[in-house]
Amino acid sequence: MEKNIDKEYNETLEYLYSQLPMFSRTGAPAYKPGLDTSLRLDEYFGHPHREFKSIHIAGTNGKGSTSHLIASILQSQGYKTGLYTSPHLVDFRERMKVNGRMIPKERVIEFVENWKKCVYEGHPSFFELTMMMAFDWFAKEKIDYGVIEVGMGGRLDSTNIITPLLSVITNISHDHNQFLGNTLREIAGEKAGIIKKGVPVIVGEWQDECADIFIEKASKEIAPLTFGRDYTLLQEIKESENGDWKCESVYGSFNLPLGGDYQKKNIQTALSAIERLRQEEVEISDEAIKNGIENVVKQTGLSGRWTILEKKPLTIADTGHNLAGLEYNFKQLERQLKKKKGGRLRIVIGFVADKAIDRIMGLLPKDAEYYVTNAKIPRALPAGKLMEKLTDEGFKCHLFPDVSEAYEEAKKEASENDIIFIGGSTFIVADLLTSFLH
């Protein structure tokens, strides 16, 4: 029976991948701005998102980690909590979880079969249909809260059909400029599109260039607005010896088991969101906050954020893929390398074709050794093109046909004091984690 389910599930996935345009794989041709399709799907499936309360999370960086932190805290309080994020790294079902449990294969099959019966003239994207799959499953599971991560932007993102209990915008940086705009103000305008009439909103970071965009939008919608800096929740945050963060807060002391420097901002945003939910009379104890944070990886399966794969040599994978995310990564790597005696940085790297590679090049450490490759998706930047750019700029680099070969070579050449970093693209990390599991 289990083999039959696996076979049917694999056939269902093949249908989703082959029949529906998927942005993460193909890029621009799969991008469908606007809510018309989502609204029609929502009507067909009986408006499932109305069956649970939701928290809606947008932003350029950190929205995935922030979503997982909030979901883990709600789960620790005893609420049945749904979590919808994207993209997945290894298993499609990572996109939708209830209390950390991925959607069962049977439910995926059942939903797609139901969809196939739908008399519908349009052609939904992969994201639109999988989002509706999550909402449908969450409603049937009778969850208390759904933590819903925006796919891209906000205003025209298909998740924007929900009316949440709270809206959260982590920060603004350059990414997906061809769709969201070329300036931070234009991008902020798109993200601000999730702000809805009367719904409280948290903006994690104050950024002088675009703070007024959020203030004006919130004022127009009569939506109570709070910036993360308006809360004094964290008193001190220090890096522990194992690379985690030790936090002193109004809730007491706790460890944040997420090692990236950028997590210092994400924890502030997540706590600000929780504090606002408390003001909305959502019961969340100090103990649930501490337990939720300390057990975020265990309870939600969060992966790919400064994930340490090996201790000797220190091997780190991180899904940071735009200017702001990569800047954090490389600064932290340089800092950690200084602690190593005679160590060298070895970087397994690849990008998607629509990234601002020329701007990213300025962030790359010059004295590192590069293992250039590409992920197994059509949208990947061909490794040969990246190799050519790096060579022209004087970087020392080697070319590999796939991520696992690049990593194996880096590992073979590394000494115990070296650091190996795998990143540049979510899909580079996904390919590596997939090879680790197989």
Coordinates of C-alpha atoms in Angstrom, one line a residue:
M1 CA 0.0 0.0 0.0
E2 CA 2.8 2.4 0.9
K3 CA 4.6 1.8 -2.4
N4 CA 1.3 2.5 -4.2
I5 CA 1.0 5.8 -2.3
D6 CA 4.6 6.7 -3.1
K7 CA 4.1 6.0 -6.8
E8 CA 0.8 8.0 -6.9
Y9 CA 2.4 10.9 -5.0
N10 CA 5.4 11.0 -7.3
E11 CA 3.1 11.1 -10.3
T12 CA 1.1 13.9 -8.6
L13 CA 4.3 15.9 -8.1
E14 CA 5.3 15.4 -11.7
Y15 CA 2.0 16.8 -12.7
L16 CA 2.5 19.9 -10.5
Y17 CA 6.0 20.5 -11.8
S18 CA 5.2 19.8 -15.5
Q19 CA 1.8 21.3 -15.9
L20 CA 2.1 24.5 -13.7
P21 CA 4.6 27.3 -14.2
M22 CA 7.0 27.4 -11.2
F23 CA 8.9 30.6 -10.6
S24 CA 11.7 29.1 -8.5
R25 CA 12.6 26.8 -11.5
T26 CA 11.9 28.9 -14.6
G27 CA 11.8 32.5 -13.3
A28 CA 9.9 35.3 -15.1
P29 CA 7.6 33.1 -17.4
A30 CA 6.0 31.7 -14.2
Y31 CA 5.4 35.0 -12.5
K32 CA 1.7 35.9 -12.3
P33 CA 1.1 39.2 -10.5
G34 CA -2.4 39.8 -9.3
L35 CA -5.0 38.1 -7.2
D36 CA -7.7 37.1 -9.7
T37 CA -6.6 33.5 -10.0
S38 CA -6.2 33.1 -6.3
L39 CA -9.6 34.6 -5.6
R40 CA -11.3 32.2 -8.0
L41 CA -9.4 29.2 -6.6
D42 CA -10.4 30.4 -3.1
E43 CA -14.0 30.5 -4.1
Y44 CA -13.9 27.0 -5.6
F45 CA -12.3 25.5 -2.5
G46 CA -14.8 27.2 -0.2
H47 CA -12.6 30.1 1.2
P48 CA -10.6 27.9 3.5
H49 CA -8.4 30.7 4.9
R50 CA -11.5 32.1 6.6
E51 CA -11.5 29.0 8.9
F52 CA -8.4 30.1 10.9
K53 CA -6.7 33.2 12.2
S54 CA -3.5 34.1 10.3
I55 CA -0.3 36.1 10.6
H56 CA 1.0 37.4 7.2
I57 CA 4.8 37.9 6.8
A58 CA 6.5 39.8 4.0
G59 CA 10.0 41.3 3.6
T60 CA 13.1 40.9 1.5
N61 CA 15.2 38.9 4.0
G62 CA 14.4 37.0 7.1
K63 CA 10.7 36.3 6.5
G64 CA 11.3 32.5 6.5
S65 CA 13.2 32.5 9.8
T66 CA 10.8 35.0 11.3
S67 CA 7.8 32.8 10.2
H68 CA 9.4 29.7 11.8
L69 CA 10.1 31.5 15.0
I70 CA 6.6 32.8 15.4
A71 CA 5.1 29.4 14.5
S72 CA 7.3 27.7 17.0
I73 CA 6.3 30.1 19.8
L74 CA 2.6 29.7 19.0
Q75 CA 3.0 25.9 18.9
S76 CA 4.8 26.0 22.3
Q77 CA 1.8 27.8 23.8
G78 CA -0.3 24.8 22.7
Y79 CA -2.0 26.3 19.6
K80 CA -2.4 24.1 16.6
T81 CA -0.3 26.0 14.2
G82 CA 0.0 25.9 10.4
L83 CA 3.1 27.2 8.7
Y84 CA 3.2 28.0 5.0
T85 CA 6.6 28.9 3.5
S86 CA 8.5 28.7 0.2
P87 CA 10.5 27.5 -1.6
H88 CA 11.2 24.0 -0.2
L89 CA 14.7 22.7 0.0
V90 CA 14.4 18.9 -0.2
D91 CA 10.8 17.8 0.0
F92 CA 7.9 19.6 -1.6
R93 CA 5.8 19.0 1.6
E94 CA 8.2 21.3 3.6
R95 CA 6.0 24.2 2.2
M96 CA 3.1 23.3 4.5
K97 CA 3.3 22.0 8.0
V98 CA 1.0 21.7 11.0
N99 CA 2.8 21.7 14.4
G100 CA 6.0 20.8 12.4
R101 CA 4.4 17.9 10.6
M102 CA 4.5 18.0 6.8
I103 CA 1.3 17.5 4.8
P104 CA 0.8 13.8 4.3
K105 CA 1.3 12.5 0.7
E106 CA -2.3 11.3 0.7
R107 CA -3.6 14.8 1.2
V108 CA -1.4 16.1 -1.7
I109 CA -2.9 13.5 -4.0
E110 CA -6.4 14.2 -2.8
F111 CA -6.1 17.9 -3.3
V112 CA -4.7 17.7 -6.8
E113 CA -7.4 15.2 -7.8
N114 CA -10.0 17.6 -6.5
W115 CA -8.4 20.4 -8.4
K116 CA -8.5 18.4 -11.7
K117 CA -12.3 18.3 -11.4
C118 CA -12.4 22.1 -11.3
V119 CA -14.0 23.7 -14.3
Y120 CA -11.7 26.6 -14.7
E121 CA -10.6 28.5 -17.8
G122 CA -7.4 29.9 -16.4
H123 CA -4.0 28.3 -15.6
P124 CA -2.8 28.8 -12.0
S125 CA 0.8 29.0 -11.2
F126 CA 2.5 26.3 -9.1
F127 CA 2.6 28.8 -6.2
E128 CA -1.1 29.7 -6.5
L129 CA -2.2 26.1 -6.4
T130 CA 0.2 24.9 -3.7
M131 CA -0.8 27.9 -1.5
M132 CA -4.5 26.9 -1.9
M133 CA -3.5 23.3 -1.0
A134 CA -2.0 24.6 2.2
F135 CA -5.0 26.7 3.1
D136 CA -7.4 23.8 2.3
W137 CA -5.4 21.4 4.5
F138 CA -5.1 23.9 7.3
A139 CA -8.9 24.4 7.3
K140 CA -9.5 20.6 7.4
E141 CA -6.9 20.2 10.2
K142 CA -8.9 22.9 12.1
I143 CA -5.7 24.8 13.1
D144 CA -5.9 27.8 15.5
Y145 CA -3.3 30.0 13.7
G146 CA -1.7 29.9 10.3
V147 CA 1.7 31.7 9.8
I148 CA 1.7 32.6 6.1
E149 CA 4.9 33.7 4.3
V150 CA 4.5 35.9 1.2
G151 CA 6.1 34.4 -1.9
M152 CA 7.3 37.6 -3.6
G153 CA 6.5 41.3 -2.9
G154 CA 3.2 41.6 -1.2
R155 CA 0.6 43.7 -2.9
L156 CA 0.1 41.3 -5.9
D157 CA 1.3 38.1 -4.1
S158 CA -1.3 35.4 -4.2
T159 CA -1.2 35.0 -0.4
N160 CA -2.6 38.6 -0.2
I161 CA -6.2 37.3 -0.3
I162 CA -6.1 36.7 3.4
T163 CA -7.1 39.2 6.1
P164 CA -4.7 38.4 8.9
L165 CA -4.8 39.1 12.6
L166 CA -1.3 40.7 12.2
S167 CA 0.8 41.8 9.2
V168 CA 4.6 41.6 9.5
I169 CA 7.2 43.2 7.2
T170 CA 10.8 42.2 8.1
N171 CA 12.9 44.6 6.0
I172 CA 13.5 46.0 2.5
S173 CA 16.5 45.3 0.3
H174 CA 17.2 44.8 -3.4
D175 CA 15.8 41.5 -4.8
H176 CA 13.5 40.6 -7.7
N177 CA 14.0 44.2 -9.0
Q178 CA 12.5 43.3 -12.4
F179 CA 9.1 42.7 -10.7
L180 CA 9.2 44.9 -7.6
G181 CA 11.0 48.0 -8.7
N182 CA 14.6 49.3 -8.9
T183 CA 14.6 51.5 -5.7
L184 CA 14.0 50.6 -2.1
R185 CA 11.0 52.9 -2.1
E186 CA 9.4 51.1 -5.0
I187 CA 10.0 47.7 -3.3
A188 CA 8.7 49.0 0.0
G189 CA 5.5 50.1 -1.8
E190 CA 5.0 46.5 -3.0
K191 CA 5.7 45.0 0.5
A192 CA 3.4 47.6 2.1
G193 CA 0.6 46.1 0.0
I194 CA -0.1 43.5 2.7
I195 CA -1.2 46.3 5.1
K196 CA -5.0 46.0 5.4
K197 CA -7.7 48.2 6.9
G198 CA -7.6 48.1 10.7
V199 CA -5.0 45.2 10.9
P200 CA -2.0 45.9 13.1
V201 CA 1.4 45.8 11.3
I202 CA 4.9 45.3 12.5
V203 CA 7.8 46.6 10.4
G204 CA 11.0 44.9 11.8
E205 CA 13.6 47.4 10.7
W206 CA 13.5 51.1 10.5
Q207 CA 15.1 52.2 7.2
D208 CA 15.3 56.0 6.7
E209 CA 14.9 55.7 2.9
C210 CA 11.5 54.0 3.0
A211 CA 10.0 54.2 6.6
D212 CA 7.5 56.9 5.4
I213 CA 6.1 54.5 2.8
F214 CA 4.8 52.2 5.6
I215 CA 3.7 55.1 7.8
E216 CA 1.6 56.6 5.0
K217 CA 0.1 53.2 4.0
A218 CA -0.7 52.3 7.6
S219 CA -2.3 55.7 8.2
K220 CA -4.4 55.4 5.1
E221 CA -5.7 51.9 6.2
I222 CA -6.1 53.0 9.8
A223 CA -3.7 50.1 10.7
P224 CA -1.8 50.4 14.0
L225 CA 1.9 50.5 13.0
T226 CA 4.8 49.5 15.2
F227 CA 8.5 49.4 14.2
G228 CA 10.7 46.8 15.8
R229 CA 12.8 49.5 17.5
D230 CA 9.7 50.7 19.3
Y231 CA 9.8 47.6 21.5
T232 CA 12.6 47.2 24.1
L233 CA 12.5 43.4 24.3
L234 CA 16.1 42.3 23.9
Q235 CA 18.6 43.7 26.4
E236 CA 21.7 41.9 25.2
I237 CA 22.6 39.3 22.5
K238 CA 26.0 37.7 22.4
E239 CA 27.5 34.9 20.3
S240 CA 28.2 31.8 22.2
E241 CA 31.2 29.5 21.6
N242 CA 29.2 27.1 19.4
G243 CA 28.0 30.0 17.2
D244 CA 24.5 30.3 18.6
W245 CA 23.2 33.5 20.2
K246 CA 22.7 34.0 23.9
C247 CA 19.9 36.4 24.5
E248 CA 18.9 38.4 27.6
S249 CA 15.4 39.7 27.3
V250 CA 12.3 40.8 29.2
Y251 CA 11.2 37.2 29.0
G252 CA 14.4 35.9 30.7
S253 CA 17.5 34.3 29.2
F254 CA 17.4 32.0 26.3
N255 CA 19.5 30.6 23.5
L256 CA 18.7 31.2 19.8
P257 CA 19.9 28.1 18.0
L258 CA 20.3 29.9 14.7
G259 CA 23.8 31.0 14.0
G260 CA 23.7 33.7 11.2
D261 CA 24.4 37.3 12.1
Y262 CA 21.1 38.3 10.5
Q263 CA 19.2 36.3 13.1
K264 CA 19.8 39.1 15.6
K265 CA 17.4 41.2 13.5
N266 CA 15.0 38.3 12.9
I267 CA 14.6 37.5 16.6
Q268 CA 13.8 41.2 17.3
T269 CA 11.1 41.2 14.5
A270 CA 9.6 37.9 15.7
L271 CA 9.4 39.1 19.3
S272 CA 7.9 42.4 18.3
A273 CA 5.2 40.4 16.4
I274 CA 4.6 38.2 19.5
E275 CA 4.3 41.2 21.7
R276 CA 1.7 42.7 19.3
L277 CA -0.3 39.5 19.3
R278 CA -0.3 39.6 23.1
Q279 CA -1.8 43.1 22.8
E280 CA -4.5 41.6 20.6
E281 CA -5.3 39.3 23.5
V282 CA -3.6 36.2 22.2
E283 CA -2.4 34.3 25.2
I284 CA 1.3 33.6 24.9
S285 CA 3.4 33.1 28.1
D286 CA 7.0 34.0 28.7
E287 CA 7.8 30.3 29.0
A288 CA 6.2 29.6 25.6
I289 CA 8.4 32.3 24.0
K290 CA 11.6 30.9 25.4
N291 CA 10.7 27.3 24.6
G292 CA 9.5 28.2 21.1
I293 CA 12.7 30.0 20.3
E294 CA 15.1 27.4 21.8
N295 CA 13.2 24.6 20.0
V296 CA 12.5 26.3 16.7
V297 CA 14.6 23.9 14.6
K298 CA 13.2 20.8 16.4
Q299 CA 9.6 22.0 16.2
T300 CA 9.5 23.4 12.7
G301 CA 12.3 21.7 10.8
L302 CA 13.9 25.0 9.8
S303 CA 16.9 24.3 7.7
G304 CA 19.4 26.1 5.4
R305 CA 19.9 29.1 7.6
W306 CA 23.6 29.1 8.7
T307 CA 23.3 25.3 8.9
I308 CA 26.5 23.7 10.2
L309 CA 27.0 20.4 8.4
E310 CA 30.5 19.5 9.7
K311 CA 32.7 20.8 12.6
K312 CA 36.1 19.9 11.1
P313 CA 36.5 21.5 8.8
L314 CA 33.7 24.0 9.7
T315 CA 31.2 23.6 6.9
I316 CA 28.3 26.0 6.7
A317 CA 25.3 26.2 4.2
D318 CA 23.1 29.2 4.0
T319 CA 20.3 30.2 1.6
G320 CA 21.1 33.9 1.6
H321 CA 20.9 34.9 -2.0
N322 CA 20.6 38.7 -2.4
L323 CA 22.9 41.6 -1.7
A324 CA 21.9 42.1 1.9
G325 CA 21.8 38.4 2.8
L326 CA 25.2 37.7 1.2
E327 CA 26.8 40.7 2.8
Y328 CA 25.9 39.4 6.2
N329 CA 27.2 35.9 5.2
F330 CA 30.6 37.0 3.9
K331 CA 31.2 39.4 6.8
Q332 CA 30.5 36.7 9.3
L333 CA 32.7 34.2 7.4
E334 CA 35.6 36.6 7.4
R335 CA 35.1 37.2 11.2
Q336 CA 35.1 33.4 11.9
L337 CA 38.1 32.8 9.7
K338 CA 40.1 35.2 11.9
K339 CA 39.7 32.8 14.7
K340 CA 41.3 30.0 12.7
K341 CA 45.1 29.7 12.6
G342 CA 46.2 29.7 9.0
G343 CA 42.7 28.7 7.8
R344 CA 41.4 29.4 4.3
L345 CA 37.9 30.1 3.1
R346 CA 36.5 27.7 0.5
I347 CA 33.3 28.7 -1.2
V348 CA 31.0 26.4 -3.2
I349 CA 28.9 28.9 -5.1
G350 CA 26.2 29.3 -7.8
F351 CA 23.4 31.7 -8.6
V352 CA 20.2 32.0 -10.4
A353 CA 20.3 33.8 -13.8
D354 CA 18.2 36.8 -12.8
K355 CA 20.4 38.0 -9.9
A356 CA 22.4 41.2 -10.0
I357 CA 25.7 39.3 -10.2
D358 CA 27.9 42.3 -11.0
R359 CA 26.8 44.0 -7.8
I360 CA 27.2 40.8 -5.8
M361 CA 30.8 40.3 -7.1
G362 CA 31.9 43.3 -5.0
L363 CA 31.0 41.4 -1.8
L364 CA 33.0 38.2 -2.6
P365 CA 36.1 37.7 -0.5
K366 CA 39.1 38.0 -2.8
D367 CA 41.4 35.6 -1.0
A368 CA 38.9 32.7 -0.9
E369 CA 39.0 29.6 -3.1
Y370 CA 35.9 29.2 -5.3
Y371 CA 34.2 26.0 -6.4
V372 CA 31.9 27.2 -9.1
T373 CA 28.8 25.2 -10.0
N374 CA 25.0 25.5 -10.7
A375 CA 21.8 24.1 -9.3
K376 CA 19.7 21.6 -11.2
I377 CA 17.0 24.0 -12.2
P378 CA 16.4 25.7 -15.6
R379 CA 16.7 29.1 -13.9
A380 CA 20.3 28.5 -12.7
L381 CA 23.0 30.7 -14.0
P382 CA 25.3 28.4 -16.1
A383 CA 28.4 27.7 -14.1
G384 CA 30.6 28.5 -17.1
K385 CA 29.3 32.1 -17.2
L386 CA 29.9 32.6 -13.5
M387 CA 33.4 31.1 -13.9
E388 CA 34.2 33.5 -16.6
K389 CA 33.1 36.5 -14.6
L390 CA 35.0 35.4 -11.5
T391 CA 38.2 34.6 -13.5
D392 CA 38.0 38.0 -15.2
E393 CA 38.0 39.6 -11.8
G394 CA 41.0 37.7 -10.6
F395 CA 39.3 35.1 -8.3
K396 CA 40.9 31.7 -7.9
C397 CA 38.2 29.3 -9.0
H398 CA 37.4 25.8 -10.3
L399 CA 34.4 24.6 -12.3
F400 CA 32.2 21.7 -11.4
P401 CA 29.1 20.2 -13.1
D402 CA 27.0 19.9 -9.9
V403 CA 27.0 21.0 -6.2
S404 CA 27.9 17.6 -4.7
E405 CA 31.1 17.3 -6.9
A406 CA 32.1 20.9 -6.0
Y407 CA 31.6 20.2 -2.3
E408 CA 33.5 16.9 -2.4
E409 CA 36.5 18.6 -4.0
A410 CA 36.4 21.5 -1.4
K411 CA 36.3 19.0 1.4
K412 CA 39.2 17.0 -0.1
E413 CA 41.4 20.1 -0.4
A414 CA 40.4 21.6 3.0
S415 CA 42.5 21.4 6.2
E416 CA 40.9 21.3 9.6
N417 CA 41.4 25.0 10.1
D418 CA 39.6 25.9 6.8
I419 CA 36.0 27.0 6.5
I420 CA 33.8 25.6 3.7
F421 CA 30.7 27.7 2.8
I422 CA 28.0 26.6 0.4
G423 CA 25.6 29.2 -0.9
G424 CA 24.8 32.0 -3.3
S425 CA 21.4 30.5 -4.1
T426 CA 18.6 28.7 -2.2
F427 CA 18.8 26.0 -4.8
I428 CA 22.6 25.4 -4.4
V429 CA 21.8 24.6 -0.7
A430 CA 18.8 22.5 -1.7
D431 CA 20.9 20.4 -4.1
L432 CA 23.5 19.8 -1.4
L433 CA 21.0 18.9 1.3
T434 CA 19.3 16.5 -1.1
S435 CA 22.6 14.8 -1.8
F436 CA 23.3 14.6 1.9
L437 CA 20.1 12.8 2.5
H438 CA 20.6 10.3 -0.3

